[in-house]
Each structure stands twice: as structure tokens, then as C-alpha cells.
mmCIF file of C-alpha atoms in Angstrom:
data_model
loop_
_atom_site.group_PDB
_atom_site.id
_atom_site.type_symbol
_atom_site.label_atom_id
_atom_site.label_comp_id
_atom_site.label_asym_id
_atom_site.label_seq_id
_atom_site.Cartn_x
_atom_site.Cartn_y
_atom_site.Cartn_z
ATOM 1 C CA UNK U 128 -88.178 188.534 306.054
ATOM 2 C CA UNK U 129 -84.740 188.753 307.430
ATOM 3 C CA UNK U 130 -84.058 185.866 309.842
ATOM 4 C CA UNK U 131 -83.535 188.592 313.033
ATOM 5 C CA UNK U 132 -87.415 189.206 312.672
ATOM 6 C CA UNK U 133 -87.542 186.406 314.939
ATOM 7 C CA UNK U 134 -86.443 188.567 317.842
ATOM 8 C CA UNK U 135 -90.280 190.719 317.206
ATOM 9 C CA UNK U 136 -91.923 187.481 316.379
ATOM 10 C CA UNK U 137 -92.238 188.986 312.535
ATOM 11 C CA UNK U 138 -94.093 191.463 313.344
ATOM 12 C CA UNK U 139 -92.689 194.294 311.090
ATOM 13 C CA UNK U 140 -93.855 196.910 308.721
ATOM 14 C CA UNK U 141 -91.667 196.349 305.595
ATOM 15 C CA UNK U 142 -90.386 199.700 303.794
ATOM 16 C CA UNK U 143 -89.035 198.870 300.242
ATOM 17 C CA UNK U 144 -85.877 201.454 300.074
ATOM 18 C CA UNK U 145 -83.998 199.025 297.313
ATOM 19 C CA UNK U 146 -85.154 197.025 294.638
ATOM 20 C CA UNK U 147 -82.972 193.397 293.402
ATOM 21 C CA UNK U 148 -79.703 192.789 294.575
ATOM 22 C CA UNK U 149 -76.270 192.768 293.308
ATOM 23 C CA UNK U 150 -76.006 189.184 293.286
ATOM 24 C CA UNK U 151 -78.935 187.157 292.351
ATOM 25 C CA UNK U 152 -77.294 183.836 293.138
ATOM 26 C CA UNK U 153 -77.950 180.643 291.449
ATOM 27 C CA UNK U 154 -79.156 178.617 294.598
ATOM 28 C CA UNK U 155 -81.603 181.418 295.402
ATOM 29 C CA UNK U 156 -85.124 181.309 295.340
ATOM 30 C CA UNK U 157 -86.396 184.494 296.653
ATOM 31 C CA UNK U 158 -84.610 186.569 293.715
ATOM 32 C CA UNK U 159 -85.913 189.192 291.659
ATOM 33 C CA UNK U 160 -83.784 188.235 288.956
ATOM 34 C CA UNK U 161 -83.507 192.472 288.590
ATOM 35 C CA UNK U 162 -80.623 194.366 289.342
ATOM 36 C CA UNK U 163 -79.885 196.580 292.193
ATOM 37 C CA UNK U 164 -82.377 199.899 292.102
ATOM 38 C CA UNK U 165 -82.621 202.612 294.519
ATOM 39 C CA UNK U 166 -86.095 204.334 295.728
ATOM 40 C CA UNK U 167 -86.669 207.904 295.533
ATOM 41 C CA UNK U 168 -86.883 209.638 298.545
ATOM 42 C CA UNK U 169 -90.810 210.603 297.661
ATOM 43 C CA UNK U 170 -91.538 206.966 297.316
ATOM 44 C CA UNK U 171 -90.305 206.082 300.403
ATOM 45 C CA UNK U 172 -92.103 209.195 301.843
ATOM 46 C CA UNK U 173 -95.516 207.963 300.160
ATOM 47 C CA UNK U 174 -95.318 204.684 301.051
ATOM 48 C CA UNK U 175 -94.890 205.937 304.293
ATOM 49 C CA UNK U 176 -97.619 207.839 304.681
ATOM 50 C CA UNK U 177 -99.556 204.406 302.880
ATOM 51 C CA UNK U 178 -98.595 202.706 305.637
ATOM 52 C CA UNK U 179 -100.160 205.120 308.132
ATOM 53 C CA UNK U 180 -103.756 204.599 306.665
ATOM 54 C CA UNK U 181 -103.571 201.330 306.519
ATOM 55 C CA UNK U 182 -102.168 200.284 309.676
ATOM 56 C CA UNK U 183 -104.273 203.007 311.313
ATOM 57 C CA UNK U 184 -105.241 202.495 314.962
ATOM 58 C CA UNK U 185 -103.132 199.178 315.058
ATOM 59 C CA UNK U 186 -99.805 200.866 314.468
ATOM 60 C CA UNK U 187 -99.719 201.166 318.345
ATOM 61 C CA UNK U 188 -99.004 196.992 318.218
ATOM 62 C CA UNK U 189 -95.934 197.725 315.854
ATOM 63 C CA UNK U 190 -92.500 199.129 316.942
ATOM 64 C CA UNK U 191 -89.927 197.335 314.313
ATOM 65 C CA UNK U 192 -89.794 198.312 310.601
ATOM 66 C CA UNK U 193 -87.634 195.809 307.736
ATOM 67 C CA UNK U 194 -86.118 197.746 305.048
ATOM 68 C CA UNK U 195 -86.888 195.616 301.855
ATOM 69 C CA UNK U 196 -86.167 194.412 299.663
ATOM 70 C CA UNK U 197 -82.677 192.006 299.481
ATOM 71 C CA UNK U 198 -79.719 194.397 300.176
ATOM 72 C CA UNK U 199 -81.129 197.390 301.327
ATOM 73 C CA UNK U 200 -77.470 197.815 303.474
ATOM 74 C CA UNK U 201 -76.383 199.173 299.637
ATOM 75 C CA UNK U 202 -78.460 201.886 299.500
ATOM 76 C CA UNK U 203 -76.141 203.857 301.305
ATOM 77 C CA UNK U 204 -76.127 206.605 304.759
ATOM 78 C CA UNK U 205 -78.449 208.889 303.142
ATOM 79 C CA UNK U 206 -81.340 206.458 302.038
ATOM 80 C CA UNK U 207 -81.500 204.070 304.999
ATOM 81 C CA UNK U 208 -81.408 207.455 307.053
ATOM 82 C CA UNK U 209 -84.230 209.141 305.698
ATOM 83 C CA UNK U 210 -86.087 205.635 305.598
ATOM 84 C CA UNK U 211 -85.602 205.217 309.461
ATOM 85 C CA UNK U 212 -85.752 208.648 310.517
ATOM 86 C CA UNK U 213 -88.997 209.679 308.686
ATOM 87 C CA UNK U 214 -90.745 206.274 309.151
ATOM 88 C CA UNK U 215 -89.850 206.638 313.337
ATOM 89 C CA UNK U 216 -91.482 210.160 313.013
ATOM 90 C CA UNK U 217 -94.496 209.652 311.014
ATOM 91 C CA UNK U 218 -95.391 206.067 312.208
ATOM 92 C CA UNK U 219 -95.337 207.175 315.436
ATOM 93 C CA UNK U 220 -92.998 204.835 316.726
ATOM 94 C CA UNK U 221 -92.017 206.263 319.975
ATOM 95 C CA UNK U 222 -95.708 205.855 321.157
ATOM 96 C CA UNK U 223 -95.897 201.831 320.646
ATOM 97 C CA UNK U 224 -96.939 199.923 323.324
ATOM 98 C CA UNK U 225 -93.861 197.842 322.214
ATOM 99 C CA UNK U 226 -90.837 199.485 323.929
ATOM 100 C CA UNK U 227 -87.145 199.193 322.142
ATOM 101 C CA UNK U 228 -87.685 199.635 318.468
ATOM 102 C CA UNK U 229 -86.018 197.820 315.945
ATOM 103 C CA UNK U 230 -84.835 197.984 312.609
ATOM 104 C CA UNK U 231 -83.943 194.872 309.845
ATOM 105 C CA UNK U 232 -82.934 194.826 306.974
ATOM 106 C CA UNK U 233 -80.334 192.228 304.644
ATOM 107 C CA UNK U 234 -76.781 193.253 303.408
ATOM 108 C CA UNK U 235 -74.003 191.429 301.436
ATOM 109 C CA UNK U 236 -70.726 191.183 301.507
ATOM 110 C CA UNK U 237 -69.757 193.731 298.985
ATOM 111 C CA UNK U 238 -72.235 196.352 300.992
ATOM 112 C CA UNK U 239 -70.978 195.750 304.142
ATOM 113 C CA UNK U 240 -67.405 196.628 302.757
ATOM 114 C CA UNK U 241 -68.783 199.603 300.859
ATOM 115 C CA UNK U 242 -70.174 200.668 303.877
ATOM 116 C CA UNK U 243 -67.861 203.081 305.987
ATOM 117 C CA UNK U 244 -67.688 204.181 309.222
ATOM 118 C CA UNK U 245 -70.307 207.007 308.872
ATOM 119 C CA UNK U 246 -72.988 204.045 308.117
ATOM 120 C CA UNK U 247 -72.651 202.185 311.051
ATOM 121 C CA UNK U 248 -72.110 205.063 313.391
ATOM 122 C CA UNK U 249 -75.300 207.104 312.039
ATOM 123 C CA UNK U 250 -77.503 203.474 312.791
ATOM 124 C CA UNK U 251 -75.796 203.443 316.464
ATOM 125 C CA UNK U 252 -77.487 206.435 316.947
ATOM 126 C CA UNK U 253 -80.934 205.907 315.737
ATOM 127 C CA UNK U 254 -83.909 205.351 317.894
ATOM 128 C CA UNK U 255 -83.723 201.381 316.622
ATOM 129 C CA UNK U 256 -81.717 198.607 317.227
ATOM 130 C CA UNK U 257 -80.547 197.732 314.269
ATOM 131 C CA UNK U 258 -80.326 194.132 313.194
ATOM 132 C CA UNK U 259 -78.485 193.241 309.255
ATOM 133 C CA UNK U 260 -78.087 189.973 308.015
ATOM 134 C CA UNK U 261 -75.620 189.129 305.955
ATOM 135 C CA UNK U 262 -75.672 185.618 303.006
ATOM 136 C CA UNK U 263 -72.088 184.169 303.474
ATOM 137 C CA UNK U 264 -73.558 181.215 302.421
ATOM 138 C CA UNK U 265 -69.772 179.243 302.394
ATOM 139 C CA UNK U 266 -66.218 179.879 302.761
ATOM 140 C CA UNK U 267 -65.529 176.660 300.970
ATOM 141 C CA UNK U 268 -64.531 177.693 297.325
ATOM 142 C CA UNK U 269 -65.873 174.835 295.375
ATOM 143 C CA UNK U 270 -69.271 175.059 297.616
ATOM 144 C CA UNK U 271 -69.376 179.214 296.369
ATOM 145 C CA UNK U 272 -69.018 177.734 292.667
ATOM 146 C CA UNK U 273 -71.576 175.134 293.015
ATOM 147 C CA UNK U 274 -74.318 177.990 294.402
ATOM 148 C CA UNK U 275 -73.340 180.243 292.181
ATOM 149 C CA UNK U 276 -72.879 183.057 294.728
ATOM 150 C CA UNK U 277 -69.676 185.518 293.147
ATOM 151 C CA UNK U 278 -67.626 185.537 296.176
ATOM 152 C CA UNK U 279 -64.375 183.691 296.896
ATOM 153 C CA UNK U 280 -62.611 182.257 300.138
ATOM 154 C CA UNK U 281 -60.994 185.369 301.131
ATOM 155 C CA UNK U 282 -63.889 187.412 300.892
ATOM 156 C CA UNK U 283 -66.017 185.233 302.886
ATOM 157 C CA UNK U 284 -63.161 185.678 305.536
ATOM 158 C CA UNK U 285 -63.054 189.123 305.401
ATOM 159 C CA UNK U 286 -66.579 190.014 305.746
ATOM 160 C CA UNK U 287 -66.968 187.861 308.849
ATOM 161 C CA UNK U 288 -64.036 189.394 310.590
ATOM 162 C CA UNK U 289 -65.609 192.529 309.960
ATOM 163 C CA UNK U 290 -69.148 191.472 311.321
ATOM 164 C CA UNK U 291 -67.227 190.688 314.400
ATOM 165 C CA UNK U 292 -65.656 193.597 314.975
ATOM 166 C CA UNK U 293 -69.031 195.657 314.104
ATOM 167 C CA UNK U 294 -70.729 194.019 316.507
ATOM 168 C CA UNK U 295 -68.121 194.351 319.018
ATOM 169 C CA UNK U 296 -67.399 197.768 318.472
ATOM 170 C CA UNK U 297 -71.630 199.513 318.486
ATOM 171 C CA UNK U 298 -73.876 198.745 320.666
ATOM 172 C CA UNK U 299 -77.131 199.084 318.705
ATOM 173 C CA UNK U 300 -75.586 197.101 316.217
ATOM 174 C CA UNK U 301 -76.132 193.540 315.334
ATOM 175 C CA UNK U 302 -75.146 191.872 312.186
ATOM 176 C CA UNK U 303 -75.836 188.035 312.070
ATOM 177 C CA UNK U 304 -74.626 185.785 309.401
ATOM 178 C CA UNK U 305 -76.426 182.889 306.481
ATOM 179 C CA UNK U 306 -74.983 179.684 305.731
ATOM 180 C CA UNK U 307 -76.478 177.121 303.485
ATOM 181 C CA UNK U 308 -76.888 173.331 304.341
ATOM 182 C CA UNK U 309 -77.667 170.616 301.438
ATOM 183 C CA UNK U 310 -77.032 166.913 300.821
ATOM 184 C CA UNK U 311 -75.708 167.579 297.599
ATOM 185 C CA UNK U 312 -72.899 170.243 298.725
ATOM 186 C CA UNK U 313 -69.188 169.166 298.675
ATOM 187 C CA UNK U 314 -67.575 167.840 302.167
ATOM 188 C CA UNK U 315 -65.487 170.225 302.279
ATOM 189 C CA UNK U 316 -68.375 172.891 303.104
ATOM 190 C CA UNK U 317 -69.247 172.740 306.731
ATOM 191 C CA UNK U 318 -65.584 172.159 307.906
ATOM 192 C CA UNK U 319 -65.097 175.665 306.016
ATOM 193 C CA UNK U 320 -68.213 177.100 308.128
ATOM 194 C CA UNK U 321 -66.291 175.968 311.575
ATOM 195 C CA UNK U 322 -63.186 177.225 310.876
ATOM 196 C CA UNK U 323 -64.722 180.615 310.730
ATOM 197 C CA UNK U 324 -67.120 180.363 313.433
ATOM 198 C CA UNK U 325 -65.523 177.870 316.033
ATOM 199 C CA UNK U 326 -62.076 177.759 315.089
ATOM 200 C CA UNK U 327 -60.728 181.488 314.556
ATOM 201 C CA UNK U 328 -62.867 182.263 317.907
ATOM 202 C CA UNK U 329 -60.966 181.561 321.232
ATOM 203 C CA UNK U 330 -64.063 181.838 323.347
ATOM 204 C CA UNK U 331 -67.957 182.120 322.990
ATOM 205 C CA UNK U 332 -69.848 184.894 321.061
ATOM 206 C CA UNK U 333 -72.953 185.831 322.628
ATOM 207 C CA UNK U 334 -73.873 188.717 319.773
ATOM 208 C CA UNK U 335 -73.755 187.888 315.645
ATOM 209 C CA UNK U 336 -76.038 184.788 315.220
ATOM 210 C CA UNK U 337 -75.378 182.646 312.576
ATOM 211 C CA UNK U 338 -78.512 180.781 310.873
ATOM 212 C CA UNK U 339 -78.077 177.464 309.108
ATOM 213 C CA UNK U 340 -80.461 177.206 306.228
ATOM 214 C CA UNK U 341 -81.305 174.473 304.194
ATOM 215 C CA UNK U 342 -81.647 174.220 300.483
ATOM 216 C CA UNK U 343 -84.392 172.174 298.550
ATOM 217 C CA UNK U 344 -82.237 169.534 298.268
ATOM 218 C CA UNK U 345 -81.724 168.581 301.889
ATOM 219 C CA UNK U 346 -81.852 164.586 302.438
ATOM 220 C CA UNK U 347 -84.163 163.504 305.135
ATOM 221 C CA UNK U 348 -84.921 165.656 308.131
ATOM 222 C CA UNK U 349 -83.516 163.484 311.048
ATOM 223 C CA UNK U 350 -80.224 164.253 309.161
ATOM 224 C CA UNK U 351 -80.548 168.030 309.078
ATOM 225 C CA UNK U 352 -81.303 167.873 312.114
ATOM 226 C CA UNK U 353 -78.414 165.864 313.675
ATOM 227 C CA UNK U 354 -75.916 168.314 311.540
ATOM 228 C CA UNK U 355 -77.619 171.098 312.597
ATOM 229 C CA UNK U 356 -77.346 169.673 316.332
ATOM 230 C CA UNK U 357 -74.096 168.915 315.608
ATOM 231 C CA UNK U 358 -73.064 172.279 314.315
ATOM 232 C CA UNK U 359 -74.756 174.053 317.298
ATOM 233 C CA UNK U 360 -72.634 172.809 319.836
ATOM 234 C CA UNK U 361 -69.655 173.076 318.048
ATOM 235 C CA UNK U 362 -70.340 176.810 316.788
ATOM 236 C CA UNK U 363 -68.913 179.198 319.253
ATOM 237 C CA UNK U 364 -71.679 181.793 318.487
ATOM 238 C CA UNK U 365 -75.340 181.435 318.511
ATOM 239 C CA UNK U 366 -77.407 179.090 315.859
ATOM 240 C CA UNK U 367 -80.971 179.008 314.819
ATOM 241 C CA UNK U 368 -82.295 177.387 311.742
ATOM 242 C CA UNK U 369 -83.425 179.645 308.893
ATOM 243 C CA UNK U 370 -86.096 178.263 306.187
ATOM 244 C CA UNK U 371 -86.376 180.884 303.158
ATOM 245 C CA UNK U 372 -85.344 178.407 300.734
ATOM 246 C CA UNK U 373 -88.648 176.296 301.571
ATOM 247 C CA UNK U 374 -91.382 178.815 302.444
#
């Protein structure tokens, strides 16, 4: 689950819209290993309707629904559309107990900058707020080689300039941010995570979270958690830990 579930204590209904990613990383242990696959809009409807029987009389203690699987942000305006729209109607959203909907799902960096305008402002008007996380992972070039994840420095940039201004700009919007932590990564890694999040920001962020996640590899725990104490109060946005790699 995307690390924003946190904020509905998990309790989703998960929608698969997207199947593998465009990535499949190295370090990554939640992969498919498949490429990236759309759904067809009657699978989406079906498992829909699924979903209806089985949650029955209990989808009244629901209100938030995760588009699955890894980078369901690529599917495009049309898919994640229908997906919201028609699960909203048919779920029955609007009569949960659970006031404010919400919607998750995970993006990358490529999808995020395939995305254009239209995306964003058709999800600021949804009956959700809509949460995407994003894997940055590093801006440190010889970390992004070591993990195997096919971005470079200047992409890394890019994309979290642009998660700024998203979440600046819509209201519904929140798009929160990944990067790894592991004893075996180069030095020059978390000094690359600060200059994005503490140094190019002249004042505190209160909205785009970013979670620190560990690898496998992570040395003992009193040192993840003094870096990640460490990192917290020098981040100028807001930090939680993140565990995927060891569930």
C-alpha cells in the first residue's frame, strides 16, 4: 500500500487499474518483474461490482479506495477517471460513515511528467482527496546506479520541483515523496536528499511528506533511527518512516 494510507489507517479498497511498472528497479522487492499494462475499462467495472458483494454491508466502514498496482499515475486522465468516478458511484461512497474520501495511488517520475495539466485538474475536482506517491529514491547519481533505478540527478530535481508546485498549486492534491536509507549506500546519498528537501526550501513545508525507507541492508536499528532523527529535524517538510522493503 502506498505510504499516504497511513492518513485512513490502511483501510482501503484496492482497484487494480495498471499492471507492473515502467521501472522495475533493482533494489525493489515488491516488483512484478512485468511491464507496464493497462486494465480494460470492463475489468475495472467488474471488479467493481466484485467488490460490492464482497464488502457488502461493511462498505459503510470504507470511504478511501488505492488504485493498484505500482504506477497507476501512468494510466492516464481517462482510466484513473473512470476508476474513481464509477467506484465513488457504485461503492456508494458518499454514504460512508467516514466523511472526506480519499484516493491513493503510486506514480513515478516519468508519469508525473507525462502527466499534464488536464490530470491534475480533473483529480482536484473529484469527490476524493487525492494522495500520489512518488519513488525518488536519490538524487545522488552514483546512489541511482547502485539501486538500479533509471533516473539521473536532473531528473530527480525536476520531478520534486514539480511535486512542489502541484501541491502548492490544487488543493485536493497531495503528492508525497520515497527515499531509500541503507548502510551500504554511498555518503554522498543523504547530503543529496537535503539539498532537495532542506536546502532549495527557504521555509517549512507543511504539505508533500517525504518517507525515509529502509532497505534490507540497514545496519542496526539504533542507527536508522538516529539518521532518521537526524534527517527529521533537518528536513524542512514532513518525515515518517516507510517499511515496504521489509514487510
Amino acid at each position: 500500500l502506498p505510504p499516504d494510507t497511513r492518513h485512513v489507517e490502511y483501510d482501503v479498497i484496492p482497484l487494480t487499474i495498471a499492471d507492473g511498472c515502467l521501472y522495475n528497479c533493482g533494489f525493489c522487492r515488491v516488483k512484478t518483474g512485468n511491464g507496464f499494462k493497462r486494465r480494460e475499462k470492463k475489468d475495472i467495472l467488474n471488479q467493481i461490482h466484485q467488490l460490492k458483494r464482497f464488502y457488502d454491508q461493511d462498505i459503510l466502514n470504507y470511504n478511501s479506495i488505492f488504485l493498484g498496482q505500482h504506477d497507476a499515475l501512468f494510466a492516464g486522465t481517462d482510466l484513473i477517471e473512470y476508476a474513481a468516478t464509477q467506484s465513488y458511484e457504485i461503492l456508494g461512497l458518499k454514504n460512508s460513515v467516514i466523511k472526506a474520501p480519499k484516493l491513493f495511488l503510486f506514480g513515478s517520475v516519468d508519469s508525473m511528467f507525462r502527466a499534464d495539466a488536464s490530470l491534475f485538474e480533473m483529480l482536484n475536482q473529484l469527490p476524493f482527496e487525492t494522495f500520489i506517491n512518488i519513488g525518488l529514491e536519490s538524487a545522488d547519481p552514483a546512489t541511482l546506479a547502485q539501486i538500479e533505478k533509471p533516473l539521473n540527478r536532473e531528473k530527480v530535481t525536476r520531478a520534486f520541483k514539480q511535486m512542489m508546485a502541484i501541491n502548492k498549486k490544487y488543493s485536493k492534491i497531495e503528492i508525497s515523496a520515497n527515499f531509500l536509507y541503507g548502510a551500504d549506500l554511498p555518503e554522498t546519498h543523504m547530503p543529496s536528499i537535503l539539498e532537495l528537501t532542506r536546502n532549495q526550501l527557504d521555509h517549512f513545508h507543511s504539505k508533500g511528506t517525504i518517507y525515509f525507507s529502509p532497505l534490507e541492508n540497514i545496519g542496526s536499528i539504533q542507527e536508522v533511527k538516529n539518521k532518521f532523527t537526524e534527517f527529521k529535524m533537518l528536513c524542512r517538510m514532513p518525515v515518517y518512516i516507510y517499511l515496504i522493503q521489509r514487510l
